[in-house]
mmCIF file of C-alpha atoms in Angstrom:
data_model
loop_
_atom_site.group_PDB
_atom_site.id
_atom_site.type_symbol
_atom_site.label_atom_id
_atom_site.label_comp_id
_atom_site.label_asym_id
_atom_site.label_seq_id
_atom_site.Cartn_x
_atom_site.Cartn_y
_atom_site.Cartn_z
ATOM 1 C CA UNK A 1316 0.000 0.000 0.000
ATOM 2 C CA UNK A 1317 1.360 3.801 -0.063
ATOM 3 C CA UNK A 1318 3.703 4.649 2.241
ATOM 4 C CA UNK A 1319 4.213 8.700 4.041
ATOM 5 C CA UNK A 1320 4.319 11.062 1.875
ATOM 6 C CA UNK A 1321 5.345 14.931 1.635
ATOM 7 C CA UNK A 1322 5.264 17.928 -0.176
ATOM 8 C CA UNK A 1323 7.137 19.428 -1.591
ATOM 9 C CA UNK A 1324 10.007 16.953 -2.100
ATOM 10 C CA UNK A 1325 12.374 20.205 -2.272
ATOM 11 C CA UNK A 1326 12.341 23.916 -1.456
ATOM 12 C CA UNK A 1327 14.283 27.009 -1.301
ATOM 13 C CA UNK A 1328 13.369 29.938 0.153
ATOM 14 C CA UNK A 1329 14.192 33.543 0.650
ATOM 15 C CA UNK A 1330 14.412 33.793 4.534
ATOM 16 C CA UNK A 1331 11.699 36.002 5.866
ATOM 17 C CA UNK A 1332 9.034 34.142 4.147
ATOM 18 C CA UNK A 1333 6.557 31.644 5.303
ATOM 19 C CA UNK A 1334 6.747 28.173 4.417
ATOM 20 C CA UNK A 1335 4.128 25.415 4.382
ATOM 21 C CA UNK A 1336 5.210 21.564 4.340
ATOM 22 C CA UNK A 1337 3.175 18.747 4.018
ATOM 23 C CA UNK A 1338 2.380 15.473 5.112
ATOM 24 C CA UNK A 1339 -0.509 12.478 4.051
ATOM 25 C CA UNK A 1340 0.558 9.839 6.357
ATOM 26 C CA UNK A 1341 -0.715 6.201 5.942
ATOM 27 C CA UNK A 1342 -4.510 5.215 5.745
ATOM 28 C CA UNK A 1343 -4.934 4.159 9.340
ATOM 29 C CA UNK A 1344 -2.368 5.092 11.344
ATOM 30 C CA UNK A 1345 -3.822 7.247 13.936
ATOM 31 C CA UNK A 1346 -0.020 8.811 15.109
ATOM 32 C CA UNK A 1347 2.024 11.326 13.349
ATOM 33 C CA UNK A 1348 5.539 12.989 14.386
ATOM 34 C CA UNK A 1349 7.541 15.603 12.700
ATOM 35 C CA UNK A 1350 10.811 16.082 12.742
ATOM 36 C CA UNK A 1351 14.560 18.114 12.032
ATOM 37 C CA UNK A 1352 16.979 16.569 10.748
ATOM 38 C CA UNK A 1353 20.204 19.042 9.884
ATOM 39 C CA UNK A 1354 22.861 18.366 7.668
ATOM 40 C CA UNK A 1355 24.763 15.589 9.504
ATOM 41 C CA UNK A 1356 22.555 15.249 12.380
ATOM 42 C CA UNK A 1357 20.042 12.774 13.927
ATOM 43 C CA UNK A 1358 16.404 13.747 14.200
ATOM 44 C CA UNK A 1359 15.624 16.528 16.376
ATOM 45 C CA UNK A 1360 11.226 15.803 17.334
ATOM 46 C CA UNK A 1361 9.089 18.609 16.485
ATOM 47 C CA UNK A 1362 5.989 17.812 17.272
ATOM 48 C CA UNK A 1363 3.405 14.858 17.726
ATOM 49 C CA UNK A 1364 -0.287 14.195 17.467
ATOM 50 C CA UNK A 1365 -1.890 11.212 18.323
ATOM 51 C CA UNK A 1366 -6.016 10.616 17.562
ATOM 52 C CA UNK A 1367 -8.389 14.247 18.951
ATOM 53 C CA UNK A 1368 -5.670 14.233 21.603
ATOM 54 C CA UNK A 1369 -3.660 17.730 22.168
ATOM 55 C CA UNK A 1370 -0.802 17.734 20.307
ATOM 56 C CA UNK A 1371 2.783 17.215 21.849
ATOM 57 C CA UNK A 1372 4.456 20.712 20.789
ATOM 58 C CA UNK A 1373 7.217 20.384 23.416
ATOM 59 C CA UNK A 1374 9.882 20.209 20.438
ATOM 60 C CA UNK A 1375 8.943 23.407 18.592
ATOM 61 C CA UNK A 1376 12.246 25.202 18.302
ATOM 62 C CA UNK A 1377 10.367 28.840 18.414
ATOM 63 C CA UNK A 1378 6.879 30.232 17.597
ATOM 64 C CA UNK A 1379 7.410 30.462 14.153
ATOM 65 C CA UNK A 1380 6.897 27.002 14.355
ATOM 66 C CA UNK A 1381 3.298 25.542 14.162
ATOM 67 C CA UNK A 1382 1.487 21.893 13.376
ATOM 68 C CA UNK A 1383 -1.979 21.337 12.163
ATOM 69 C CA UNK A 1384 -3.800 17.954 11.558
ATOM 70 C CA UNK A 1385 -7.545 17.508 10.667
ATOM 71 C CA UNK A 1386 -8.386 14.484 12.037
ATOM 72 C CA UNK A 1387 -6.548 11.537 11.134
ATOM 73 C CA UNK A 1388 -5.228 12.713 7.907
ATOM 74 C CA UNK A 1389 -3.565 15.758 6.540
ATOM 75 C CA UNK A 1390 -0.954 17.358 8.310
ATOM 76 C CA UNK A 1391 1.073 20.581 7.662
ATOM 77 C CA UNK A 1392 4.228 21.863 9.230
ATOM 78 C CA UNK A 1393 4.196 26.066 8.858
ATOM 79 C CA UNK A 1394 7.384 28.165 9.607
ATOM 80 C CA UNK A 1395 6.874 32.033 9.426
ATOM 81 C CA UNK A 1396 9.433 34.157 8.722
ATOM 82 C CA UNK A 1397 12.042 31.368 7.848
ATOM 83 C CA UNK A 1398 15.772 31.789 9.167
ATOM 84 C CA UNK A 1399 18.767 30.351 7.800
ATOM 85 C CA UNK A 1400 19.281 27.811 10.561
ATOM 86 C CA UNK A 1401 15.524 26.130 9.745
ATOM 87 C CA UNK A 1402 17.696 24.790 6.486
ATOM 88 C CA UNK A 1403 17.377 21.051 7.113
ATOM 89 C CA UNK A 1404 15.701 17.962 6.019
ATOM 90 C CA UNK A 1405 12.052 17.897 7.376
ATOM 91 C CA UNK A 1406 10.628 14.581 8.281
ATOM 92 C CA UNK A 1407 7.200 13.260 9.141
ATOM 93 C CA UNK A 1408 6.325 10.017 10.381
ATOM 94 C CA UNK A 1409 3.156 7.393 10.819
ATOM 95 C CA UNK A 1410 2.620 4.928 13.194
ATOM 96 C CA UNK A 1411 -0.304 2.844 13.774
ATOM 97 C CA UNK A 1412 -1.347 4.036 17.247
ATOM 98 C CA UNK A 1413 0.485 5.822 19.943
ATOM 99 C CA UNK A 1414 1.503 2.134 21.458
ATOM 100 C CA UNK A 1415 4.398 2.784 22.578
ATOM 101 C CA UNK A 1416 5.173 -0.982 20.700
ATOM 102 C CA UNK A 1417 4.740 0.116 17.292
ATOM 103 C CA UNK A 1418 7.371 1.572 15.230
ATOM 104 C CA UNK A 1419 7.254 4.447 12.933
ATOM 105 C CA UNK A 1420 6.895 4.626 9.110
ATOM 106 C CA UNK A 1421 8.716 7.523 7.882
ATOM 107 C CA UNK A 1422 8.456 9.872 4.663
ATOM 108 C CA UNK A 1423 10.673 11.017 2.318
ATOM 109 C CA UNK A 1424 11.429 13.818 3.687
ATOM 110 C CA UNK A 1425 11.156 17.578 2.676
ATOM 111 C CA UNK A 1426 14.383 19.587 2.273
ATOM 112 C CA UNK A 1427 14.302 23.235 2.793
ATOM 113 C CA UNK A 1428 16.704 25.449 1.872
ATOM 114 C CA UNK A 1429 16.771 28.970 3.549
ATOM 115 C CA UNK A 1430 19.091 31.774 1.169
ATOM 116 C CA UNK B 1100 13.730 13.130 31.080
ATOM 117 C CA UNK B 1101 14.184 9.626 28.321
ATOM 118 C CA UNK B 1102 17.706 9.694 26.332
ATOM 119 C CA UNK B 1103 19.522 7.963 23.735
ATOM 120 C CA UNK B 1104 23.646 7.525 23.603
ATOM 121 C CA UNK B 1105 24.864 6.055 20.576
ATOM 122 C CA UNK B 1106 28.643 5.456 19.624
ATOM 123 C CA UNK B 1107 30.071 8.243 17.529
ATOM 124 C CA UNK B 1108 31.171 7.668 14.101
ATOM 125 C CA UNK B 1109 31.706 7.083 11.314
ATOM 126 C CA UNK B 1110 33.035 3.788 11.898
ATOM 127 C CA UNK B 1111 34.729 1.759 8.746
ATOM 128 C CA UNK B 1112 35.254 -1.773 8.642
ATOM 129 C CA UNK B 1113 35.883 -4.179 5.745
ATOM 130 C CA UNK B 1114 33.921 -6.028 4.480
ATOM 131 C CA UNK B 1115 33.181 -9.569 6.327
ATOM 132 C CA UNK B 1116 33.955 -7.423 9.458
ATOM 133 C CA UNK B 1117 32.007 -7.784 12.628
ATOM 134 C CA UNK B 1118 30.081 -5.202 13.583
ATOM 135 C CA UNK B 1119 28.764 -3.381 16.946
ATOM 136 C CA UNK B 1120 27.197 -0.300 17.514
ATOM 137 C CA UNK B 1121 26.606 0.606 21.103
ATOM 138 C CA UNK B 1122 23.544 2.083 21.895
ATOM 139 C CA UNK B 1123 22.624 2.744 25.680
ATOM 140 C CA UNK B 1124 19.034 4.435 26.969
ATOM 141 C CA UNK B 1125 17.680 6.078 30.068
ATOM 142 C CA UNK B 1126 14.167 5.511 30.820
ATOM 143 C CA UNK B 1127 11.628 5.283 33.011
ATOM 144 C CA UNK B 1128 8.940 2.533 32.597
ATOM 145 C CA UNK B 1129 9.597 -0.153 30.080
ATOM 146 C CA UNK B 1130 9.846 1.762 26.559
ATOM 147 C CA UNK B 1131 9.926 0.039 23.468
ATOM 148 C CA UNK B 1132 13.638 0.483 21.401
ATOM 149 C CA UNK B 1133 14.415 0.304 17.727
ATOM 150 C CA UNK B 1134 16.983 0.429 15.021
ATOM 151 C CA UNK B 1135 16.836 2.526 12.089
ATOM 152 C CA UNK B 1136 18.613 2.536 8.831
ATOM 153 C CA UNK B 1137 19.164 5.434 6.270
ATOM 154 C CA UNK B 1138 20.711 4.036 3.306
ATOM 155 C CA UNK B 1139 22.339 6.795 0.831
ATOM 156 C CA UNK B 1140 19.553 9.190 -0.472
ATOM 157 C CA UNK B 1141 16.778 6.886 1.330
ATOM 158 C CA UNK B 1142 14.687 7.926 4.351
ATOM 159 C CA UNK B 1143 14.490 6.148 7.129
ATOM 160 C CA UNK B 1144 13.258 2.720 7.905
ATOM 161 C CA UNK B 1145 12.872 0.493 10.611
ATOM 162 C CA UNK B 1146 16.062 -1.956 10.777
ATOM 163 C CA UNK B 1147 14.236 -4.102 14.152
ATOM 164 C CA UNK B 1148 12.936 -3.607 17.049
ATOM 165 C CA UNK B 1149 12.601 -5.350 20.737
ATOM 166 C CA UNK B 1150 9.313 -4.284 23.210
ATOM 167 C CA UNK B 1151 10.469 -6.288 26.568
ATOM 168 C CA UNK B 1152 13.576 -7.447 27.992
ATOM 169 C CA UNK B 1153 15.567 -9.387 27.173
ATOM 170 C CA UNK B 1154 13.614 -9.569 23.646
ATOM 171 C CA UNK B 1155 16.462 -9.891 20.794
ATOM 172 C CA UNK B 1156 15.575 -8.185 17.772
ATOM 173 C CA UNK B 1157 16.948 -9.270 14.047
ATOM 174 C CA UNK B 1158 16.588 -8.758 10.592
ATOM 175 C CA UNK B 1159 18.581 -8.823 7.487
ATOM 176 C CA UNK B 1160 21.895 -10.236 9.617
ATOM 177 C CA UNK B 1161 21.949 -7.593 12.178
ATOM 178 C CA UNK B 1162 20.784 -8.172 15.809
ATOM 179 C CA UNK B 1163 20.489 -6.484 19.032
ATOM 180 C CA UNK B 1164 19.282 -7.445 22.642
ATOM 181 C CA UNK B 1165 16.875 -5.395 25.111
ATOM 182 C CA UNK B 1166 19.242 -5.507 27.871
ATOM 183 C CA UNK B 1167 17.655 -4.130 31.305
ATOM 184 C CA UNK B 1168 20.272 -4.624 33.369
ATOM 185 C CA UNK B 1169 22.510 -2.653 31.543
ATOM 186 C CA UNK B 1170 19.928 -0.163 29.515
ATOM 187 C CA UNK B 1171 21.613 -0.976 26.488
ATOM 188 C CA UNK B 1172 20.666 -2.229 22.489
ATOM 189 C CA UNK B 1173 23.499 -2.836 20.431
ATOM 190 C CA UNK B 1174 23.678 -3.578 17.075
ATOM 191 C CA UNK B 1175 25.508 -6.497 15.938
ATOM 192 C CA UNK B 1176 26.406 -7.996 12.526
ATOM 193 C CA UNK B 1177 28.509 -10.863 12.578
ATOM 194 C CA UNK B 1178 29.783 -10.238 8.784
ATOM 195 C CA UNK B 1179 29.193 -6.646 6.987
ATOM 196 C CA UNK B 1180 28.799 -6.247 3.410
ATOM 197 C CA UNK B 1181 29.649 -2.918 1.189
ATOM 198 C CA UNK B 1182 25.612 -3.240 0.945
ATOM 199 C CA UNK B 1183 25.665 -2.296 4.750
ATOM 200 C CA UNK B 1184 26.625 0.851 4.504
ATOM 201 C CA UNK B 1185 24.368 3.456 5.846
ATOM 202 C CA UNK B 1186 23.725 5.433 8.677
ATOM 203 C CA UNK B 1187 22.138 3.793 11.891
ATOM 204 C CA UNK B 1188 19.675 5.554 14.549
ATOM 205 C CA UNK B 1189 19.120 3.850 17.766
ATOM 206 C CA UNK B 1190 15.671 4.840 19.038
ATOM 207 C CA UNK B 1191 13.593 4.823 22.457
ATOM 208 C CA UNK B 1192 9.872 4.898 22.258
ATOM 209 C CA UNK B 1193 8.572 5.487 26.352
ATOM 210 C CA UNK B 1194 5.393 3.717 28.090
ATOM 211 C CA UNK B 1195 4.464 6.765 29.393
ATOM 212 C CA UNK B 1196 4.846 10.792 28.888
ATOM 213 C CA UNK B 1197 3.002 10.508 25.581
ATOM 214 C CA UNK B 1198 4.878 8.059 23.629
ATOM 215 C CA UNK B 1199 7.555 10.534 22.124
ATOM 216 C CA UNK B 1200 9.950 8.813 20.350
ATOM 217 C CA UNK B 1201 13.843 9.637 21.357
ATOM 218 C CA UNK B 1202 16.676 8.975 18.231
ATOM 219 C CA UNK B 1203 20.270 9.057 19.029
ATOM 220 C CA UNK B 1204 22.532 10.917 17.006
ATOM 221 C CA UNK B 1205 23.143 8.118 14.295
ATOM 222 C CA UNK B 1206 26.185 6.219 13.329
ATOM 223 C CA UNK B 1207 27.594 6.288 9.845
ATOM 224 C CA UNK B 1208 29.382 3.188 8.670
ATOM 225 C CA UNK B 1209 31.554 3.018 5.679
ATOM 226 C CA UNK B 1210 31.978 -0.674 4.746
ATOM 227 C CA UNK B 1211 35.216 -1.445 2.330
ATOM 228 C CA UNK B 1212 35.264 -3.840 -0.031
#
């Protein structure tokens, strides 16, 4: 079946601007994490939402940073007034509940490029 | 709060090398724990996983053990191929606080033909 997948695949971006990313994770899975992954780095967790539950924001590097999801579907990842250190590969995830037991399907990423 | 240590790369073997990569945790609870693999311009996918002690994970050659005792899961290969090479997250999913997933910093290994 299809796996995660985002939107854009690529973008560059003039800092200052606002930036939307997206996510359509996989049919099902109630559970869905972004995160940061910098050049080199490991992930760096953004933010989580599991079923109509309140979102986990505690990774949200500033308030430029915001999540949406509707429902069980969609999500998008908005930065406002993008900086050159948000330049990194943005990842979203899937899993099929928030058991703790289940493990995480991941997209391809979106890489954003801040000049 | 939950962590993740991993050993720092990169680490290069040949190939038909054996392979560890330490990975120790702190938790509370009993989380779940996990191996990823990023292969060269691939995301990420689960490698294997263990969800109680002493549970030993495998797939595709590689291994690691849910070790309590010592909070530690590390990867093992007995014999690496250039195939192998890739970059490896150890990853800590807790029973409680809202299920956040933890990654360590990853592990690049170069494998030499």
């Amino acid at each position: 079946g299809a796996g995660v997948s985002q939107s854009p695949s690529n973008k560059v971006t003039e800092k200052g601007k606002d930036v939307e990313l997206r996510c359509d994770p996989i049919s099902g899975h109630t559970a869905l994490y972004w995160y940061r992954q910098r050049l080199g780095q490991g992930l760096e967790f953004l933010i989580y939402f599991q079923g109509n539950s309140a979102p986990d924001k505690s990774g949200l590097p500033s308030d430029r940073f915001s999540a949406e999801r509707t429902g069980e579907s969609v999500s998008t990842l908005t930065i406002q007034r993008t900086q050159q250190e948000d330049s990194a590969v943005y990842l979203c995830a899937s899993s099929l509940s928030g058991v703790h037991s289940y493990e995480q399907y991941f997209g391809p990423g979106t890489r954003l490029t801040v000049t | 709060g939950n962590s993740v240590t991993q050993m720092e790369g990169p680490v290069t073997l040949s190939e038909e090398a054996f392979l560890t990569i330490n990975c120790t945790y702190t938790a509370t609870g009993y989380p779940s724990l996990f191996w990823y693999v990023q292969y060269p311009g691939e995301g990420l996918q689960l490698l294997l996983k263990a969800t109680k002690a002493d549970d030993k994970g495998s797939n595709k050659g590689f291994e690691a053990t849910y070790r309590k005792e010592t909070t530690s899961f590390h990867l093992e290969k007995g014999s690496v191929q250039v195939s192998d090479s890739a970059v490896y997250f150890c990853a800590l999913r807790g029973d409680t606080g809202g299920f956040k997933t933890i990654f360590g910093a990853g592990t690049r290994l170069f494998v030499k033909a």
